[in-house]
Coordinates of C-alpha atoms and ligand atoms in Angstrom, one line a residue:
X158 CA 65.0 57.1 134.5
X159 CA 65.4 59.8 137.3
X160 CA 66.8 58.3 140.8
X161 CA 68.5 59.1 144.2
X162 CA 71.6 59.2 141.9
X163 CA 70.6 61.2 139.6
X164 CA 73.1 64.6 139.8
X165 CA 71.4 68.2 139.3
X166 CA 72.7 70.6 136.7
X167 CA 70.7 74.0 136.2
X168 CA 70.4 77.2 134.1
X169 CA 70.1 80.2 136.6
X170 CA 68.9 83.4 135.0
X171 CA 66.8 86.3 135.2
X172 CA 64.2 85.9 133.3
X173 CA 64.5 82.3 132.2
X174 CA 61.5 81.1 130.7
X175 CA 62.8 81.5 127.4
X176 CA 65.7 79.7 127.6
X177 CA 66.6 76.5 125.5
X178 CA 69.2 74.9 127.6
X179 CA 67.3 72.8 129.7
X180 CA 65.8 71.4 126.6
X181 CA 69.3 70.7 124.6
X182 CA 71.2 69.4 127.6
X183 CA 68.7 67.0 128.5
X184 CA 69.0 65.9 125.4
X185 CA 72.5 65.3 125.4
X186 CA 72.5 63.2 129.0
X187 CA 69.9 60.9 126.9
X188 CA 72.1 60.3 123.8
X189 CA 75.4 60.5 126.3
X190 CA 74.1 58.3 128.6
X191 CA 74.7 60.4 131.4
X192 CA 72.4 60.4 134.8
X193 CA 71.6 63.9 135.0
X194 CA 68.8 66.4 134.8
X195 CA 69.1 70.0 133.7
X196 CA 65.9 72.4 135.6
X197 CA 65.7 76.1 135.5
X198 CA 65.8 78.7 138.1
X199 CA 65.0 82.3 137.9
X200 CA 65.3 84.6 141.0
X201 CA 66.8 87.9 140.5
X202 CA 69.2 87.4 143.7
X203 CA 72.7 86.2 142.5
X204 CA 73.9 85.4 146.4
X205 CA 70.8 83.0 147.1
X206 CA 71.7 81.2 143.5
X207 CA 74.8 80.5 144.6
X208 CA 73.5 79.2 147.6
X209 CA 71.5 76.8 146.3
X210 CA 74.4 75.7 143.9
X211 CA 76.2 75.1 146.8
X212 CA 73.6 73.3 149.3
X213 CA 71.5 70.7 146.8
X214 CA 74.3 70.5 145.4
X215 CA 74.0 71.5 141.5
X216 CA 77.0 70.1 139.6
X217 CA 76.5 72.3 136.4
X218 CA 75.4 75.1 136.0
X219 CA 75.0 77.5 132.9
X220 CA 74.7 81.4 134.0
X221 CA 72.9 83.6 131.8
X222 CA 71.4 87.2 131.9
X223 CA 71.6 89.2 134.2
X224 CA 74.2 87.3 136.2
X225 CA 77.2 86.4 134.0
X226 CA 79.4 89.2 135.7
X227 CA 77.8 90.0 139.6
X228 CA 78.3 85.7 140.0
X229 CA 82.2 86.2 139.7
X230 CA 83.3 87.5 143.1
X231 CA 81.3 84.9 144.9
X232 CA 82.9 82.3 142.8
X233 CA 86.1 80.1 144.7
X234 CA 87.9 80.5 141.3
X235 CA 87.7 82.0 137.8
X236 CA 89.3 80.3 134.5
X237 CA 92.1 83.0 133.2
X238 CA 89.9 83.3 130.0
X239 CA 86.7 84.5 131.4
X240 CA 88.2 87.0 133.6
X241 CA 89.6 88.1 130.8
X242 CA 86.7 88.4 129.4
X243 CA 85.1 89.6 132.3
X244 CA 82.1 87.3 132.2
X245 CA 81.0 83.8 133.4
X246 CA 78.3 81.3 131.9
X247 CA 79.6 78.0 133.2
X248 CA 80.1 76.9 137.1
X249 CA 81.8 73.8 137.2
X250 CA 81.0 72.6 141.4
X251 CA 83.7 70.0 142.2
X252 CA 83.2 68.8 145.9
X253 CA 82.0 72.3 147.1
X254 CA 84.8 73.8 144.9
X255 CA 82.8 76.6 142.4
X256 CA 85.0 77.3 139.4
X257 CA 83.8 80.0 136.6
X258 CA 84.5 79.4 133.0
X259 CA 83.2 81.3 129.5
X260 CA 82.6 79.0 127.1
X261 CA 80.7 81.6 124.8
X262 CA 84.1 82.3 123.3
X263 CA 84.5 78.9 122.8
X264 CA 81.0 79.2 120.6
X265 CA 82.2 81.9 119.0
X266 CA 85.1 80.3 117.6
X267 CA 83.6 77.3 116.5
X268 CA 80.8 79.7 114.6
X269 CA 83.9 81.7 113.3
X270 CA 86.2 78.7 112.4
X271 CA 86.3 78.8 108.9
X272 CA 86.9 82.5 108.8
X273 CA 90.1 84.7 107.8
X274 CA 90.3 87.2 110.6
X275 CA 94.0 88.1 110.8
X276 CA 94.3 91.6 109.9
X277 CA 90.8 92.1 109.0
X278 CA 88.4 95.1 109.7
X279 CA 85.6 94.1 112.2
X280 CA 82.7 95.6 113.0
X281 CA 81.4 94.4 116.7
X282 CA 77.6 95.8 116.8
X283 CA 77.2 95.9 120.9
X284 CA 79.6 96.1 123.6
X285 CA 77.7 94.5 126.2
X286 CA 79.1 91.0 127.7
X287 CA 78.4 88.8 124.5
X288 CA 80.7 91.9 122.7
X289 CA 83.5 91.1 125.2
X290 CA 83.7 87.5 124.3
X291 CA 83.7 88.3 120.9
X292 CA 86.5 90.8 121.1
X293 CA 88.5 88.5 122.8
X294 CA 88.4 85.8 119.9
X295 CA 89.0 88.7 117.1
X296 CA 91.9 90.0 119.5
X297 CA 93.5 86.5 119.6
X298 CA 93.2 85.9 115.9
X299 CA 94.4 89.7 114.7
X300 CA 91.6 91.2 113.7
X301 CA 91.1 95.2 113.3
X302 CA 88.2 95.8 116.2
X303 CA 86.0 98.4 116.2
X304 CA 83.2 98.9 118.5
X305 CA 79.8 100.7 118.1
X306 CA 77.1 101.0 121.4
X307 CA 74.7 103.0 121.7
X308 CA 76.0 104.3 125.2
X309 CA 79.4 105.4 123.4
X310 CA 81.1 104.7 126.7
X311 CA 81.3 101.5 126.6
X312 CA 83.0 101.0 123.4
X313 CA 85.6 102.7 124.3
X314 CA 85.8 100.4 127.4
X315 CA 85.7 97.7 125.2
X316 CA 88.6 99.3 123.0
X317 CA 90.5 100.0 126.1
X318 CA 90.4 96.3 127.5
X319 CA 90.7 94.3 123.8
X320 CA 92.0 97.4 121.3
X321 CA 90.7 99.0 118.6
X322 CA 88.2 101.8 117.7
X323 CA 85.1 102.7 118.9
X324 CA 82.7 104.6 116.6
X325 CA 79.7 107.2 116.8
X326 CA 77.2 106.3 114.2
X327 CA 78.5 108.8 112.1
X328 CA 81.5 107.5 111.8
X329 CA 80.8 104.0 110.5
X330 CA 78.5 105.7 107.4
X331 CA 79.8 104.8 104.2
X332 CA 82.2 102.3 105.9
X333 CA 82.3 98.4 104.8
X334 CA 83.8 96.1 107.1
X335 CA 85.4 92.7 106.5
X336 CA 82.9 91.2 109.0
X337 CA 80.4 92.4 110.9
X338 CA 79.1 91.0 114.1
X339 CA 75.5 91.7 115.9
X340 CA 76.2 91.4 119.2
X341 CA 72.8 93.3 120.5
X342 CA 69.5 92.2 120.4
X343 CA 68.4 94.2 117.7
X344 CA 66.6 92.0 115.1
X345 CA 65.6 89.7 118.2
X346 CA 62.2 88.5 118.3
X347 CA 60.0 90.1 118.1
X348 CA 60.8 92.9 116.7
X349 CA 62.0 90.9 113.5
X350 CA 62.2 94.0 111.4
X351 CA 65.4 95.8 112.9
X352 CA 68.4 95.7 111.7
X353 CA 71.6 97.1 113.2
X354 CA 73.5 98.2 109.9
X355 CA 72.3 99.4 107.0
X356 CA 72.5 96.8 104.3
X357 CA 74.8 99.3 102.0
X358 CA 77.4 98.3 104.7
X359 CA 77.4 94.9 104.4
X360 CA 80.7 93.7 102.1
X361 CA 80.1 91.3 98.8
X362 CA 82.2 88.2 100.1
X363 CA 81.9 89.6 103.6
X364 CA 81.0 87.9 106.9
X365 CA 77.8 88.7 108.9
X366 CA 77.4 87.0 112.1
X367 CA 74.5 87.4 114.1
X368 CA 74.4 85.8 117.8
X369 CA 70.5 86.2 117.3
X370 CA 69.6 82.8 117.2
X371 CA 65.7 84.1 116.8
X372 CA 64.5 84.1 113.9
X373 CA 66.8 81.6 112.7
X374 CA 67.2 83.7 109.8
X375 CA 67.3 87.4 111.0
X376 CA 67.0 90.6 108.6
X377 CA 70.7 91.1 108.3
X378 CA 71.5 87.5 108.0
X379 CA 69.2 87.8 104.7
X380 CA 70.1 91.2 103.4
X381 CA 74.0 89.8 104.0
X382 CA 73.1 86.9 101.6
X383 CA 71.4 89.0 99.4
X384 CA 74.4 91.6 99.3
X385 CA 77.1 88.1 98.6
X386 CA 78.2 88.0 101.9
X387 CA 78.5 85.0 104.3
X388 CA 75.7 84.5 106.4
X389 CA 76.5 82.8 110.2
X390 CA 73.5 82.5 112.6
X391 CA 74.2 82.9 116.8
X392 CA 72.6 79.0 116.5
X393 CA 75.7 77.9 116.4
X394 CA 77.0 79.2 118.6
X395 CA 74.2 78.1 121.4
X396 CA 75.0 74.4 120.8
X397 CA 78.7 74.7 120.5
X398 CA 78.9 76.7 123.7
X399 CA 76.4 74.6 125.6
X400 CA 78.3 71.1 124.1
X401 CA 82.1 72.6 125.8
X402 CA 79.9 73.2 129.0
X403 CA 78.9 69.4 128.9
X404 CA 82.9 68.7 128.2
X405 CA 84.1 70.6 130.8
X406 CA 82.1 68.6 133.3
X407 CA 82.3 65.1 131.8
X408 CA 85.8 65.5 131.3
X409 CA 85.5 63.8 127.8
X410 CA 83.9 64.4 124.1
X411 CA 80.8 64.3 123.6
X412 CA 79.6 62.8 120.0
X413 CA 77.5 64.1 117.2
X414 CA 73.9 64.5 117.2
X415 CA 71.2 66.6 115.2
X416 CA 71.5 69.4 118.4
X417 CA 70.8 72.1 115.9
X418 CA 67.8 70.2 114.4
X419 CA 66.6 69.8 117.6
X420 CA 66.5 74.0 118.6
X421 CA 65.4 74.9 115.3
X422 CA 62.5 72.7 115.6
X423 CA 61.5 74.2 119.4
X424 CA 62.2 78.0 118.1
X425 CA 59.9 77.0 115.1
X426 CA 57.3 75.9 117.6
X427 CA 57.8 78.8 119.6
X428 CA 57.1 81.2 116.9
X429 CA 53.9 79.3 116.1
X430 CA 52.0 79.6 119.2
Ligands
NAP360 P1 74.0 92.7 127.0 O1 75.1 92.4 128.0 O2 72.7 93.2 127.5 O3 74.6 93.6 125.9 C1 73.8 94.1 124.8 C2 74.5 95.4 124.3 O4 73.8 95.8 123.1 C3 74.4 96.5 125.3 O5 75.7 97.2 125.4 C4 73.4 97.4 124.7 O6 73.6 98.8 125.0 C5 73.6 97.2 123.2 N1 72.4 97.6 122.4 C6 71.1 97.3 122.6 N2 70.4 97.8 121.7 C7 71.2 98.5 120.9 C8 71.0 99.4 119.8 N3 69.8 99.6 119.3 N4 72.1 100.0 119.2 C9 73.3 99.8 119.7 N5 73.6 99.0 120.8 C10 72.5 98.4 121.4 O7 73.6 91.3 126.2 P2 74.6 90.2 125.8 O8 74.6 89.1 126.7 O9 75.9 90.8 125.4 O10 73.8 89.6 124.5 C11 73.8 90.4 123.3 C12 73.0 89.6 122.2 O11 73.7 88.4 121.9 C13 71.6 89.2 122.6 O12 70.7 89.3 121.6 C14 71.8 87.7 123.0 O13 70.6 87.0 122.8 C15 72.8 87.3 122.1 N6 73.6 86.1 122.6 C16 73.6 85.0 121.8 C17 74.4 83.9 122.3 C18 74.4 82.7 121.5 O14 74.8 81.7 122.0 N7 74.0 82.8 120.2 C19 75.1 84.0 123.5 C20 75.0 85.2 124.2 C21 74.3 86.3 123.8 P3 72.9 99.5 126.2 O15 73.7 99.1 127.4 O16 73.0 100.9 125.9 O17 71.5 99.0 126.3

């Protein structure tokens, strides 16, 4: 039940209508107990956000495209990890205090936990701000980076900030990598037929991980099955990241529940309208 206590938390973006966080976080305040409600905002203005985090005040607040980098100058402080990383999707507002925090790597590393990366070859498909946060996790675990974009430039930025090698497309033929991550939004819905690699690429007893979390199953998450590699969808990703937002808040664990069920179900929905 909603009341004069109840505290605001909010996912800003630009556009937003697509996003599942308001649906999964509310979710966890029911099962957690917690009196809180979770809207979403859109407004292409980063500044008047901000604002409003500030003035009503919202206590959360999960930052997605295209604000996860302009939002960290007007921030009172950044966690060492995202600036780092160079990108924030967290605001934790603590009496008028704004802190910044990336818990996509966090995501990532949950996704990736069962996964031997030390010295490995990796394949990072993208080198926008998802890219970053994944470089940083293979960086910390020893892994061999390389980096392909379509704007060549920034893969070598990438290679420059986290090491490693960025490729032309030429490069990478006849190459197989230990694991490959998509880390662009090719295979996104709905254009459901692209695929960033060709599947010869794709290693038997290799590791695909696509941060595509629609379709649940994407065409290189199949052809990487099909090929005897591990298939990992972005899915999980979205709930861990969005349960270490709800952490970081609370200040405490927060318990298991079918939060995966739950987005599968809405994306299935989604695709059926
Ligand atoms: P972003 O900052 O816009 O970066 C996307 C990058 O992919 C850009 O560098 C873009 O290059 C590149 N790219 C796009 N199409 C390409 C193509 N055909 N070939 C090569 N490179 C291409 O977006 P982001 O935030 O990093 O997100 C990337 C993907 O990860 C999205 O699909 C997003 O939905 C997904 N994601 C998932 C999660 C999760 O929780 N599962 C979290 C964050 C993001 P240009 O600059 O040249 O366009």
């Amino acid at each position: 039940m909603l009341s004069s206590a109840t505290k605001l938390t909010a996912v800003i973006g630009n556009p937003i209508g697509h996003s599942l966080s308001p649906l999964l976080h509310n979710d966890i305040y029911v099962r957690e107990d917690v009196d809180a409600v979770m809207l979403a905002f859109q407004n292409p203005s980063i500044a008047e956000l901000v604002s409003a985090i500030r003035a009503l005040p919202i206590h959360l607040t999960a930052i997605t495209l295209p604000h996860k980098e302009s939002i960290i100058p007007l921030l009172d402080e950044v966690d060492e990890k995202a600036l780092s990383i160079g990108s924030v999707n967290t605001i934790i507002n603590t009496d008028g205090k704004l802190k910044g925090f990336n818990t996509d790597v966090v995501g990532i590393a949950v996704a990736l936990k069962d996964a031997p990366l030390k010295g490995k070859s990796v394949l990072i498909f993208g080198a926008g701000g998802a890219a970053r946060a994944v470089a940083y996790h293979m960086k910390e675990c020893g892994a061999k980076i390389h980096s392909y974009d379509r704007t060549f430039k920034k893969a070598q930025i990438l290679c420059e900030k986290f090491g490693g090698m960025a490729l032309e497309l030429d490069a990478m033929n006849g190459t197989q990598f230990d694991v490959i991550v998509n880390a662009s939004p090719v295979g996104l819905h709905p254009n459901t037929d692209a695929t960033p690699v060709p599947k010869e690429m794709i290693k038997k007893g290799g590791i695909v991980f696509d941060l595509v979390y629609n379709p649940l199953e994407t065409r290189l998450m199949r052809e990487a099955t099909e090929r005897g590699a591990q298939a990992i969808s972005g899915l999980t990703m979205l709930v861990e990241q969005a349960l270490e937002q709800e952490r970081l808040w609370l200040g405490r664990e927060i318990g298991n529940a079918p939060y995966y069920v739950l987005l599968e179900r809405e994306l299935n929905k989604q695709r059926n309208k």
